[in-house]
mmCIF file of C-alpha atoms in Angstrom:
data_model
loop_
_atom_site.group_PDB
_atom_site.id
_atom_site.type_symbol
_atom_site.label_atom_id
_atom_site.label_comp_id
_atom_site.label_asym_id
_atom_site.label_seq_id
_atom_site.Cartn_x
_atom_site.Cartn_y
_atom_site.Cartn_z
ATOM 1 C CA UNK Z 25 0.030 0.086 -0.047
ATOM 2 C CA UNK Z 26 1.224 3.482 -0.960
ATOM 3 C CA UNK Z 27 0.428 7.114 -1.158
ATOM 4 C CA UNK Z 28 1.105 9.737 -3.706
ATOM 5 C CA UNK Z 29 0.981 13.440 -3.260
ATOM 6 C CA UNK Z 30 0.891 15.863 -6.332
ATOM 7 C CA UNK Z 31 1.745 19.693 -5.778
ATOM 8 C CA UNK Z 32 0.449 22.572 -7.966
ATOM 9 C CA UNK Z 33 3.825 22.875 -9.586
ATOM 10 C CA UNK Z 34 3.711 19.308 -10.981
ATOM 11 C CA UNK Z 35 5.981 17.797 -8.413
ATOM 12 C CA UNK Z 36 5.235 14.497 -6.760
ATOM 13 C CA UNK Z 37 5.979 12.736 -3.493
ATOM 14 C CA UNK Z 38 5.467 9.029 -2.648
ATOM 15 C CA UNK Z 39 5.570 6.917 0.613
ATOM 16 C CA UNK Z 40 4.600 3.527 1.797
ATOM 17 C CA UNK Z 41 5.317 0.143 0.554
ATOM 18 C CA UNK Z 42 7.746 -0.026 -2.042
ATOM 19 C CA UNK Z 43 8.153 -3.772 -2.578
ATOM 20 C CA UNK Z 44 7.305 -3.676 -6.298
ATOM 21 C CA UNK Z 45 9.046 -0.379 -6.983
ATOM 22 C CA UNK Z 46 5.572 1.310 -6.894
ATOM 23 C CA UNK Z 47 7.286 4.499 -5.331
ATOM 24 C CA UNK Z 48 9.201 5.086 -8.449
ATOM 25 C CA UNK Z 49 12.830 5.682 -6.776
ATOM 26 C CA UNK Z 50 14.416 2.919 -8.660
ATOM 27 C CA UNK Z 51 14.370 0.258 -5.945
ATOM 28 C CA UNK Z 52 12.047 -1.799 -3.775
ATOM 29 C CA UNK Z 53 12.539 0.172 -0.736
ATOM 30 C CA UNK Z 54 9.623 1.283 1.559
ATOM 31 C CA UNK Z 55 9.532 4.937 2.544
ATOM 32 C CA UNK Z 56 7.941 6.078 5.920
ATOM 33 C CA UNK Z 57 8.180 9.823 4.879
ATOM 34 C CA UNK Z 58 7.071 11.294 1.535
ATOM 35 C CA UNK Z 59 10.003 11.384 -1.022
ATOM 36 C CA UNK Z 60 10.143 13.500 -4.101
ATOM 37 C CA UNK Z 61 10.299 12.179 -7.392
ATOM 38 C CA UNK Z 62 12.312 14.264 -9.825
ATOM 39 C CA UNK Z 63 10.548 15.702 -12.930
ATOM 40 C CA UNK Z 64 13.443 14.239 -14.819
ATOM 41 C CA UNK Z 65 11.830 10.761 -14.222
ATOM 42 C CA UNK Z 66 8.922 11.990 -16.421
ATOM 43 C CA UNK Z 67 10.947 13.389 -19.329
ATOM 44 C CA UNK Z 68 11.416 16.606 -17.384
ATOM 45 C CA UNK Z 69 7.694 17.271 -17.507
ATOM 46 C CA UNK Z 70 5.668 18.326 -14.588
ATOM 47 C CA UNK Z 71 2.731 16.124 -13.643
ATOM 48 C CA UNK Z 72 -0.941 16.931 -13.502
ATOM 49 C CA UNK Z 73 -2.413 13.706 -11.967
ATOM 50 C CA UNK Z 74 -1.058 10.688 -10.251
ATOM 51 C CA UNK Z 75 -3.025 7.545 -9.108
ATOM 52 C CA UNK Z 76 -2.098 4.643 -6.836
ATOM 53 C CA UNK Z 77 -3.204 0.970 -7.685
ATOM 54 C CA UNK Z 78 -2.633 -1.951 -5.378
ATOM 55 C CA UNK Z 79 1.050 -2.212 -6.229
ATOM 56 C CA UNK Z 80 1.488 0.111 -8.949
ATOM 57 C CA UNK Z 81 1.353 3.806 -9.747
ATOM 58 C CA UNK Z 82 0.218 5.936 -12.983
ATOM 59 C CA UNK Z 83 1.270 9.521 -13.610
ATOM 60 C CA UNK Z 84 0.085 11.812 -16.179
ATOM 61 C CA UNK Z 85 2.315 14.728 -17.441
ATOM 62 C CA UNK Z 86 0.793 18.115 -18.253
ATOM 63 C CA UNK Z 87 1.086 17.462 -21.835
ATOM 64 C CA UNK Z 88 -0.860 14.126 -21.812
ATOM 65 C CA UNK Z 89 1.775 11.464 -21.555
ATOM 66 C CA UNK Z 90 1.153 8.411 -19.345
ATOM 67 C CA UNK Z 91 4.018 6.846 -17.064
ATOM 68 C CA UNK Z 92 3.692 3.784 -14.979
ATOM 69 C CA UNK Z 93 5.790 1.965 -12.350
ATOM 70 C CA UNK Z 94 5.390 -0.951 -9.933
ATOM 71 C CA UNK Z 95 4.033 -4.281 -10.160
ATOM 72 C CA UNK Z 96 3.283 -5.449 -13.708
ATOM 73 C CA UNK Z 97 2.284 -8.907 -13.000
ATOM 74 C CA UNK Z 98 -1.193 -8.603 -14.576
ATOM 75 C CA UNK Z 99 -0.326 -6.058 -17.199
ATOM 76 C CA UNK Z 100 -1.365 -3.125 -15.205
ATOM 77 C CA UNK Z 101 1.727 -1.046 -16.428
ATOM 78 C CA UNK Z 102 0.692 -1.270 -19.952
ATOM 79 C CA UNK Z 103 4.204 -1.958 -20.976
ATOM 80 C CA UNK Z 104 3.717 -5.305 -22.810
ATOM 81 C CA UNK Z 105 4.571 -8.809 -21.958
ATOM 82 C CA UNK Z 106 8.311 -8.152 -21.293
ATOM 83 C CA UNK Z 107 7.674 -6.405 -17.975
ATOM 84 C CA UNK Z 108 4.576 -8.380 -16.982
ATOM 85 C CA UNK Z 109 6.449 -10.831 -14.569
ATOM 86 C CA UNK Z 110 8.921 -8.257 -13.141
ATOM 87 C CA UNK Z 111 7.493 -4.877 -13.153
ATOM 88 C CA UNK Z 112 9.688 -1.687 -13.166
ATOM 89 C CA UNK Z 113 10.859 0.531 -10.336
ATOM 90 C CA UNK Z 114 11.198 3.902 -12.191
ATOM 91 C CA UNK Z 115 8.758 5.551 -14.247
ATOM 92 C CA UNK Z 116 8.383 4.191 -17.790
ATOM 93 C CA UNK Z 117 6.548 5.897 -20.596
ATOM 94 C CA UNK Z 118 3.300 3.839 -21.691
ATOM 95 C CA UNK Z 119 2.922 3.777 -25.577
ATOM 96 C CA UNK Z 120 1.029 1.172 -27.724
ATOM 97 C CA UNK Z 121 -2.367 2.550 -28.427
ATOM 98 C CA UNK Z 122 -1.717 5.849 -26.405
ATOM 99 C CA UNK Z 123 1.464 6.409 -28.694
ATOM 100 C CA UNK Z 124 0.094 9.658 -30.203
ATOM 101 C CA UNK Z 125 -2.928 10.211 -27.821
ATOM 102 C CA UNK Z 126 -3.118 13.128 -25.549
ATOM 103 C CA UNK Z 127 -4.479 11.753 -22.126
ATOM 104 C CA UNK Z 128 -6.457 14.003 -19.661
ATOM 105 C CA UNK Z 129 -7.448 11.485 -16.988
ATOM 106 C CA UNK Z 130 -5.948 8.481 -15.366
ATOM 107 C CA UNK Z 131 -7.126 5.986 -12.582
ATOM 108 C CA UNK Z 132 -5.676 2.816 -11.037
ATOM 109 C CA UNK Z 133 -7.426 -0.095 -9.570
ATOM 110 C CA UNK Z 134 -5.923 -2.861 -7.840
ATOM 111 C CA UNK Z 135 -4.332 -4.551 -10.772
ATOM 112 C CA UNK Z 136 -5.747 -2.478 -13.706
ATOM 113 C CA UNK Z 137 -5.301 0.995 -15.167
ATOM 114 C CA UNK Z 138 -7.593 3.335 -16.979
ATOM 115 C CA UNK Z 139 -6.936 6.459 -19.099
ATOM 116 C CA UNK Z 140 -9.342 9.089 -20.770
ATOM 117 C CA UNK Z 141 -7.985 10.743 -23.963
ATOM 118 C CA UNK Z 142 -8.609 14.442 -24.852
ATOM 119 C CA UNK Z 143 -11.087 12.952 -27.467
ATOM 120 C CA UNK Z 144 -13.059 11.326 -24.761
ATOM 121 C CA UNK Z 145 -12.090 7.747 -25.484
ATOM 122 C CA UNK Z 146 -11.314 5.220 -22.840
ATOM 123 C CA UNK Z 147 -8.336 2.916 -22.624
ATOM 124 C CA UNK Z 148 -7.963 0.141 -20.168
ATOM 125 C CA UNK Z 149 -5.308 -2.431 -19.357
ATOM 126 C CA UNK Z 150 -4.278 -5.008 -16.723
ATOM 127 C CA UNK Z 151 -6.362 -7.621 -15.077
ATOM 128 C CA UNK Z 152 -9.468 -8.329 -16.962
ATOM 129 C CA UNK Z 153 -11.149 -10.772 -14.524
ATOM 130 C CA UNK Z 154 -14.975 -10.028 -13.936
ATOM 131 C CA UNK Z 155 -15.061 -7.683 -17.047
ATOM 132 C CA UNK Z 156 -13.515 -4.844 -15.201
ATOM 133 C CA UNK Z 157 -11.723 -3.525 -18.248
ATOM 134 C CA UNK Z 158 -14.819 -2.904 -20.307
ATOM 135 C CA UNK Z 159 -14.051 -5.134 -23.315
ATOM 136 C CA UNK Z 160 -16.908 -7.587 -23.034
ATOM 137 C CA UNK Z 161 -14.356 -10.342 -21.995
ATOM 138 C CA UNK Z 162 -12.098 -11.369 -19.079
ATOM 139 C CA UNK Z 163 -8.766 -11.243 -20.903
ATOM 140 C CA UNK Z 164 -5.880 -9.373 -19.200
ATOM 141 C CA UNK Z 165 -4.366 -6.743 -21.482
ATOM 142 C CA UNK Z 166 -0.738 -6.093 -21.287
ATOM 143 C CA UNK Z 167 -1.064 -2.837 -23.508
ATOM 144 C CA UNK Z 168 -3.611 -0.042 -23.461
ATOM 145 C CA UNK Z 169 -6.676 -1.002 -25.409
ATOM 146 C CA UNK Z 170 -9.560 1.369 -26.425
ATOM 147 C CA UNK Z 171 -13.050 0.608 -25.155
ATOM 148 C CA UNK Z 172 -15.308 1.301 -28.002
ATOM 149 C CA UNK Z 173 -17.306 4.630 -27.809
ATOM 150 C CA UNK Z 174 -20.603 2.832 -28.561
ATOM 151 C CA UNK Z 175 -20.473 1.529 -25.097
ATOM 152 C CA UNK Z 176 -21.014 5.101 -23.830
ATOM 153 C CA UNK Z 177 -23.833 5.931 -26.195
ATOM 154 C CA UNK Z 178 -21.127 7.684 -28.421
ATOM 155 C CA UNK Z 179 -20.596 10.316 -25.915
ATOM 156 C CA UNK Z 180 -17.357 11.813 -24.685
ATOM 157 C CA UNK Z 181 -16.128 10.491 -21.500
ATOM 158 C CA UNK Z 182 -14.344 12.758 -19.255
ATOM 159 C CA UNK Z 183 -13.670 10.754 -15.900
ATOM 160 C CA UNK Z 184 -12.966 7.283 -14.912
ATOM 161 C CA UNK Z 185 -12.641 5.681 -11.355
ATOM 162 C CA UNK Z 186 -11.219 2.482 -10.446
ATOM 163 C CA UNK Z 187 -11.929 0.445 -7.272
ATOM 164 C CA UNK Z 188 -10.483 -2.715 -6.126
ATOM 165 C CA UNK Z 189 -11.938 -4.873 -8.804
ATOM 166 C CA UNK Z 190 -14.231 -2.450 -10.692
ATOM 167 C CA UNK Z 191 -14.256 0.680 -12.932
ATOM 168 C CA UNK Z 192 -16.721 3.404 -13.597
ATOM 169 C CA UNK Z 193 -16.716 5.846 -16.789
ATOM 170 C CA UNK Z 194 -18.331 9.292 -16.623
ATOM 171 C CA UNK Z 195 -19.317 11.276 -19.572
ATOM 172 C CA UNK Z 196 -19.896 15.142 -19.971
ATOM 173 C CA UNK Z 197 -17.709 17.935 -21.160
ATOM 174 C CA UNK Z 198 -17.293 20.612 -18.440
ATOM 175 C CA UNK Z 199 -14.550 18.705 -16.465
ATOM 176 C CA UNK Z 200 -12.481 18.341 -19.627
ATOM 177 C CA UNK Z 201 -12.655 22.021 -20.424
ATOM 178 C CA UNK Z 202 -11.590 22.793 -16.586
ATOM 179 C CA UNK Z 203 -8.658 20.468 -17.061
ATOM 180 C CA UNK Z 204 -7.427 22.416 -20.357
ATOM 181 C CA UNK Z 205 -7.678 25.683 -18.580
ATOM 182 C CA UNK Z 206 -5.776 24.221 -15.759
ATOM 183 C CA UNK Z 207 -3.153 22.946 -18.070
ATOM 184 C CA UNK Z 208 -2.870 26.160 -19.874
ATOM 185 C CA UNK Z 209 -2.657 28.086 -16.714
ATOM 186 C CA UNK Z 210 0.169 25.735 -15.342
ATOM 187 C CA UNK Z 211 2.176 26.107 -18.594
ATOM 188 C CA UNK Z 212 2.436 30.022 -18.131
#
């Protein structure tokens, strides 16, 4: 179990259990005190969001790139089969279907991850048991995979939430606009 804190300047601090590298400090050491992660670990970009899963962390930069670190046993890092069994202890850029996509929102469940693009598309990856990824199956996904817009009535999704084993998607437009304004203000 771990905690992440994000400051208004895009800096992040993490503490708690680090046994899978989910604190992002390059090792598996647990930290009793919040310890800062350098922006250099995220391509020198400030963060706009961070979310903690059971033993992994997902971070979103202000330009919309997604980074993950920690336990990858169920594919929740979205980095492919090569890290599925070992995981990573430093932030690593997620690509796959997210390669040229601007992401605006991320969430982390116990062993799965969700992202919402600027266009309102939902991407999920990780443990697929009980249909938690929204793909009408129970297959694990080791790379981000889009959830068809038709599942949301064709509407634009702006937020996702993840619990221990389930996820929730919310549509609408005002939250995405607020985030765009926030990102523009932070860039100044």
